[in-house]
Tab-separated table of C-alpha atoms in Angstrom:
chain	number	residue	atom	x	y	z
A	348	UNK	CA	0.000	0.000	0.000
A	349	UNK	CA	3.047	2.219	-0.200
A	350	UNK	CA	1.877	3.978	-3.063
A	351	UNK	CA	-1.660	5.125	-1.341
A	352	UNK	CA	-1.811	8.401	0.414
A	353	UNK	CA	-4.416	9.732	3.087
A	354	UNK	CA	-5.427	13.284	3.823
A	355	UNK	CA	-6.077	13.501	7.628
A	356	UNK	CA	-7.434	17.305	8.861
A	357	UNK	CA	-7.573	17.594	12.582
A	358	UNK	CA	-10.574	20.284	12.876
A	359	UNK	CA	-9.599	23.837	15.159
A	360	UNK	CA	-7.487	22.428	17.847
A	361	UNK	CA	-7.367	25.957	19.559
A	362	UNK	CA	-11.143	25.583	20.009
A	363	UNK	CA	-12.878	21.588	20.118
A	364	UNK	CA	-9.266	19.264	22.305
A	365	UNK	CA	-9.794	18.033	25.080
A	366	UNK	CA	-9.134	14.968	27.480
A	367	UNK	CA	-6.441	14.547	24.994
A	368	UNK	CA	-8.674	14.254	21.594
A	369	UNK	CA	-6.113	15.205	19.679
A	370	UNK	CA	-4.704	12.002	20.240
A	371	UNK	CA	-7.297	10.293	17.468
A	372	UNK	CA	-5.639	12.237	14.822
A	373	UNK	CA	-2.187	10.675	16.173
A	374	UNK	CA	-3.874	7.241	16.141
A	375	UNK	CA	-5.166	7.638	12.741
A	376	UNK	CA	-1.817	9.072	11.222
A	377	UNK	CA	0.451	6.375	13.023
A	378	UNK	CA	-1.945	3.444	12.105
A	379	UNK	CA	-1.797	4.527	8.285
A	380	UNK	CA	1.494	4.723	8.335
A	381	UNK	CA	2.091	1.399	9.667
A	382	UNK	CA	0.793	0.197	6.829
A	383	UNK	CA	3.359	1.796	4.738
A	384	UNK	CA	0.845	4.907	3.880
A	385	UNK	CA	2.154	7.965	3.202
A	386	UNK	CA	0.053	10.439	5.490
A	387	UNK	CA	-0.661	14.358	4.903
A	388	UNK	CA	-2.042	15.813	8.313
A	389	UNK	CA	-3.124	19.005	8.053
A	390	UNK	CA	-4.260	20.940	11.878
A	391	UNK	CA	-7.176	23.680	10.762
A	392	UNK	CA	-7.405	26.749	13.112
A	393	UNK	CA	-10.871	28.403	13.705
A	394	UNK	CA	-9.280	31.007	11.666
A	395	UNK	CA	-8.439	29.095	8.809
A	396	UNK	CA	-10.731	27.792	5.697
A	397	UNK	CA	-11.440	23.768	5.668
A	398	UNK	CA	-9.982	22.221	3.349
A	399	UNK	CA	-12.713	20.193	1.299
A	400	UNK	CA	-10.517	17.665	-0.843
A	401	UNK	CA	-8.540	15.462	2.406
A	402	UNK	CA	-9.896	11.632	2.769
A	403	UNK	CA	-10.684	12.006	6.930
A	404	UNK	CA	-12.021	14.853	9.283
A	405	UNK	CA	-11.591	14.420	12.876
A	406	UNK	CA	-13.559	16.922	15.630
A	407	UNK	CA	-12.820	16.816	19.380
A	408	UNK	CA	-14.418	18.154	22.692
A	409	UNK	CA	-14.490	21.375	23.613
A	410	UNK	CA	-16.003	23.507	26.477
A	411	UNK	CA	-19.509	25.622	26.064
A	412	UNK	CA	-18.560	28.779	24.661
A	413	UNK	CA	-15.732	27.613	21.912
A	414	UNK	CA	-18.160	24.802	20.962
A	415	UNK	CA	-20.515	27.940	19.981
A	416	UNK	CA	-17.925	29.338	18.090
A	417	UNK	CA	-16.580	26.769	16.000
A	418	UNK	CA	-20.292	25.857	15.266
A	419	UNK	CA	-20.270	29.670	13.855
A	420	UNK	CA	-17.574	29.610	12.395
A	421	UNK	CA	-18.074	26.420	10.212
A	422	UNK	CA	-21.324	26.949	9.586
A	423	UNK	CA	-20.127	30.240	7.458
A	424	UNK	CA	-17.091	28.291	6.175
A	425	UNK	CA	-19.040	25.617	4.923
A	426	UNK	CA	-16.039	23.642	3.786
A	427	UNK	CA	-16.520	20.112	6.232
A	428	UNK	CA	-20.145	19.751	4.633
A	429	UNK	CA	-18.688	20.302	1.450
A	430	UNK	CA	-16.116	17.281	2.180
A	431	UNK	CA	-18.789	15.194	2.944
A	432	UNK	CA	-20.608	15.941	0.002
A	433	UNK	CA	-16.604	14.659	-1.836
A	434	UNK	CA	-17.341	11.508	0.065
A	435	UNK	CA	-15.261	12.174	3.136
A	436	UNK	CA	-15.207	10.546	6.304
A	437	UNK	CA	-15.878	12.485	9.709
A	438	UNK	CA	-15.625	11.278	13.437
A	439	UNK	CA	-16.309	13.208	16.201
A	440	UNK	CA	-15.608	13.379	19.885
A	441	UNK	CA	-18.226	15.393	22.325
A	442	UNK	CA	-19.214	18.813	21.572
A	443	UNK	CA	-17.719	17.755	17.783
A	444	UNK	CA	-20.298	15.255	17.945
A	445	UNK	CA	-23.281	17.876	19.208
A	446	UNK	CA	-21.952	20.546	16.358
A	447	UNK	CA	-22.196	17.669	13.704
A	448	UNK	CA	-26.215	17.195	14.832
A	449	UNK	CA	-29.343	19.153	13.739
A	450	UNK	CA	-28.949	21.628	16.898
A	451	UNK	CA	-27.683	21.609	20.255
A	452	UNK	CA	-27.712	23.736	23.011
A	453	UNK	CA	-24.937	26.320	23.926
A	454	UNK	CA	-23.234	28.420	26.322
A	455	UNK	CA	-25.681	30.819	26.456
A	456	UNK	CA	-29.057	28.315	26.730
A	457	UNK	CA	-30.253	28.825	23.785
A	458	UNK	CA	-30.651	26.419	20.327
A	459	UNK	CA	-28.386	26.889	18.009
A	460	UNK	CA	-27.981	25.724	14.617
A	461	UNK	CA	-25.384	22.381	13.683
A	462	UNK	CA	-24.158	21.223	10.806
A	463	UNK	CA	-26.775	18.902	9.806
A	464	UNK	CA	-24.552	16.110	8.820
A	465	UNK	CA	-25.746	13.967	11.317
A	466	UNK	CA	-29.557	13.240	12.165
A	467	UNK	CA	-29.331	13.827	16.384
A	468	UNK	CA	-30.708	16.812	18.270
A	469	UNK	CA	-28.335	17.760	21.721
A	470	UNK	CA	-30.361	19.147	24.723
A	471	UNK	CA	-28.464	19.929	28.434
A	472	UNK	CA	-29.599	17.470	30.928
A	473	UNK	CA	-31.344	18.247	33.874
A	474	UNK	CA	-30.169	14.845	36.224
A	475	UNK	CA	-25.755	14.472	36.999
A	476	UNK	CA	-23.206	14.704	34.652
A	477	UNK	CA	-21.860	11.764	32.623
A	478	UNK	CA	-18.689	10.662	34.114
A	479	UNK	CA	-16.672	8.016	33.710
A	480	UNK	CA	-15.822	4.797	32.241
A	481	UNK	CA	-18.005	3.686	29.582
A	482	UNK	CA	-18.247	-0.068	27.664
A	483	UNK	CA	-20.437	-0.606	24.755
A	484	UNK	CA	-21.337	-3.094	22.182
A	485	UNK	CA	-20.732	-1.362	18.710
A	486	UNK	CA	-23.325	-1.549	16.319
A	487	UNK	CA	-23.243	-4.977	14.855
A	488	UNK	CA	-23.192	-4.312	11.049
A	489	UNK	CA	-19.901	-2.446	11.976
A	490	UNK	CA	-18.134	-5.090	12.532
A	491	UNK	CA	-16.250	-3.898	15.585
A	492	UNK	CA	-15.083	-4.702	18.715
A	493	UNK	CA	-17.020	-3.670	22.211
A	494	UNK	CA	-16.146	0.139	22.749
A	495	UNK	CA	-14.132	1.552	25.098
A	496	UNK	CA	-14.194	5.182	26.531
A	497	UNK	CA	-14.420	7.787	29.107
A	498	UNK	CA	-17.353	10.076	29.605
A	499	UNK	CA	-18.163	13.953	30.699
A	500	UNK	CA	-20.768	15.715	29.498
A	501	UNK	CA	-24.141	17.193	30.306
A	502	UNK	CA	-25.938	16.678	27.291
A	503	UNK	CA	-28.440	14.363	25.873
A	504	UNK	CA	-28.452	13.638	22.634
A	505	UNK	CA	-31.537	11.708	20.828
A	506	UNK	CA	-30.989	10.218	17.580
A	507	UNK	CA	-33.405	10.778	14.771
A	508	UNK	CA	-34.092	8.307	11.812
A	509	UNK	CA	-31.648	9.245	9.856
A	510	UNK	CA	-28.571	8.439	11.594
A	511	UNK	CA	-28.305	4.951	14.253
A	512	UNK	CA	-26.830	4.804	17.548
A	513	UNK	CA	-23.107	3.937	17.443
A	514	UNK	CA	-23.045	1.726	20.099
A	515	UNK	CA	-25.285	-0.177	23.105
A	516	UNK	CA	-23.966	0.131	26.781
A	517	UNK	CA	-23.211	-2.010	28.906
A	518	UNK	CA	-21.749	0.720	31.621
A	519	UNK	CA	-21.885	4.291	31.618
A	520	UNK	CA	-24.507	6.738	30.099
A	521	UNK	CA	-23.762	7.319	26.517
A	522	UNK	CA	-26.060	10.127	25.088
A	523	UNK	CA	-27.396	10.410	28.428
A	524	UNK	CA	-31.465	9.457	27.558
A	525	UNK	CA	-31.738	6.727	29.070
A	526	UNK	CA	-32.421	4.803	26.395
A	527	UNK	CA	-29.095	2.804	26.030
A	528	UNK	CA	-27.714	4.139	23.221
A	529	UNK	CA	-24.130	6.171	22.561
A	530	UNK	CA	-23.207	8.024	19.719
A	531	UNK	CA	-24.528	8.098	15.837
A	532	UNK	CA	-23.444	7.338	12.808
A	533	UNK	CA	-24.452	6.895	8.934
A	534	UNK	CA	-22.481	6.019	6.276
A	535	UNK	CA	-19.470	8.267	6.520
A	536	UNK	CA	-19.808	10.200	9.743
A	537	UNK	CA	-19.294	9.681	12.971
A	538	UNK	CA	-19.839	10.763	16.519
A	539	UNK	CA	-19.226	9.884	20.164
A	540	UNK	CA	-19.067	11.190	23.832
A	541	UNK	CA	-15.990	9.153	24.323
A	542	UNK	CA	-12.717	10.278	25.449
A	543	UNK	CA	-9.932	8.824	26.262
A	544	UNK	CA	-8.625	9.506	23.203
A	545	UNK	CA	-10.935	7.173	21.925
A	546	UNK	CA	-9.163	5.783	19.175
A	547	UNK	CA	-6.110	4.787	21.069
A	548	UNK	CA	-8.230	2.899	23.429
A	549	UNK	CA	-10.192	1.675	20.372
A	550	UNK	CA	-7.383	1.304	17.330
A	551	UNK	CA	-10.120	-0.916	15.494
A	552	UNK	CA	-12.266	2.221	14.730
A	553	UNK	CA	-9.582	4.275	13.346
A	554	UNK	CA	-8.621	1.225	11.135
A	555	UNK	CA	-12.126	1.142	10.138
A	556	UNK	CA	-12.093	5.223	9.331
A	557	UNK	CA	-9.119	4.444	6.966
A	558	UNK	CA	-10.958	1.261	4.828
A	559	UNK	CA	-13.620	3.981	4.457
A	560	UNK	CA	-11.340	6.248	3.007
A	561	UNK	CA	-9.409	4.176	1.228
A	562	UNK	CA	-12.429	1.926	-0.170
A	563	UNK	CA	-11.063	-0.962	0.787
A	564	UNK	CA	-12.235	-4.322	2.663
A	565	UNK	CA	-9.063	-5.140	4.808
A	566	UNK	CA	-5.704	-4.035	5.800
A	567	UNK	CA	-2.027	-5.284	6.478
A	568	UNK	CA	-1.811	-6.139	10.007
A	569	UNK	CA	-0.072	-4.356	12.152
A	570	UNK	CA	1.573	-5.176	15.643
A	571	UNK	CA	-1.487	-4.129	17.990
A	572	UNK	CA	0.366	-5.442	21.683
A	573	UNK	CA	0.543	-1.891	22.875
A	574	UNK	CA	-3.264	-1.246	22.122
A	575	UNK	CA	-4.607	-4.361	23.356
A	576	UNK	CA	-2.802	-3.850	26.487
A	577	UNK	CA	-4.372	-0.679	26.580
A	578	UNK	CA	-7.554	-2.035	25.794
A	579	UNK	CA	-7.597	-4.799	28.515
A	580	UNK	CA	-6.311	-2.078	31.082
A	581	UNK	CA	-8.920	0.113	30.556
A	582	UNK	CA	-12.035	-2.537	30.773
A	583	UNK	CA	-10.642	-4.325	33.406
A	584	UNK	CA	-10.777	-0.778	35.474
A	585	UNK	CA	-14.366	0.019	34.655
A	586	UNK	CA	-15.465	-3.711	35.439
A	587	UNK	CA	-13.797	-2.836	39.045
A	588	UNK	CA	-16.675	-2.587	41.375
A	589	UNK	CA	-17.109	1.448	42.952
């Protein structure tokens, strides 16, 4: 695969990273390049235009009032809609994965306007934050392992027909309705309340995000000790009775 190249934008750093999101675009750059890919990662500022030509998007967490702005601000840009439109693949972490929905609610209590690119409306929950470890059964037709992750958030986030819930807990809150469900997806985007970073704790999704992009079925393997290790640390911790 040494002649295949991927375009990998990490979306405003200086507004949607943190509990170490940034760390999925270093999971999705090292895994590609593993596999002999040659990798073009390209960090957007909220003052900079969006690129709409690279092959994967990824949005983190961010607190109230820059998760208002960067909705704003790429709302008027336009440019990730436009990617997705090219066929590009998007996965987002938190108040990435609120911006991504039909609306949410911000910093100032009041709706405002997402991207539309997923079908899920974001309201601020009433009951205790989300925190903590979370483990979840990936949707099935995925074809992926059980999920991993670390929640904190206040929202609650329904999906709507056109999107399907990313995942099925078995611990934790997910999109915090009660309802079982965590995160949404459709065909090319993607979004989650899971930190952690998630993708380091979960390499098998990131490999996934490149097939997309790369329109293919499989990959090389790769040498996954570190990550499983990770993996098993992390779910033997939340499995730890309080």
């Amino acid at each position: 695969m040494s002649d295949t190249s991927l375009r990998v934008v990490w979306v405003y750093p200086d507004l949607l990273s943190t509990y170490g999101d940034q760390g999925n675009a270093l999971v999705v750059e090292r895994r590609a390049q593993q596999r002999g890919l040659a990798v073009q990662r390209t960090d957007i500022r909220s003052d900079q235009q969006v690129p709409t030509s690279a092959d994967i998007y990824l949005i983190g967490g961010g607190e109230d009032r820059p998760q208002r702005l960067a909705a704003e601000r790429l709302l008027r840009d336009g440019g990730l809609r436009r990617a997705v439109d090219n066929g590009a693949i998007i996965f987002s972490v938190c108040a990435g994965y609120q911006i991504l929905g039909r609306e949410f609610v911000n910093d100032l209590g009041e709706t405002q306007q997402g991207l539309g690119l997923l079908d899920v409306v974001s309201t601020r929950g009433e009951a205790e934050r989300c925190v903590g470890d979370v483990l979840a059964d990936i949707d099935p037709d995925l074809g992926l392992p059980e999920l991993t992750g670390f929640e904190n958030h206040q929202g609650v986030t329904r999906v709507g027909p056109g999107a399907r819930p990313l995942a099925r807990v078995r611990l934790g809150k997910g999109n915090g309705t009660g309802d079982g469900t965590e995160g949404a997806w459709n065909d090319t985007v993607f979004g989650t309340y899971m930190h952690g970073p998630v993708l380091a704790r979960n390499p098998q999704i990131a490999d996934h995000l490149i097939k997309l992009a790369l329109d293919v079925n499989a990959l090389p393997p790769v040498n996954d000790q570190w990550y499983e290790a990770l993996r098993r640390e992390r779910i033997a911790a939340a499995l730890q009775p309080a």
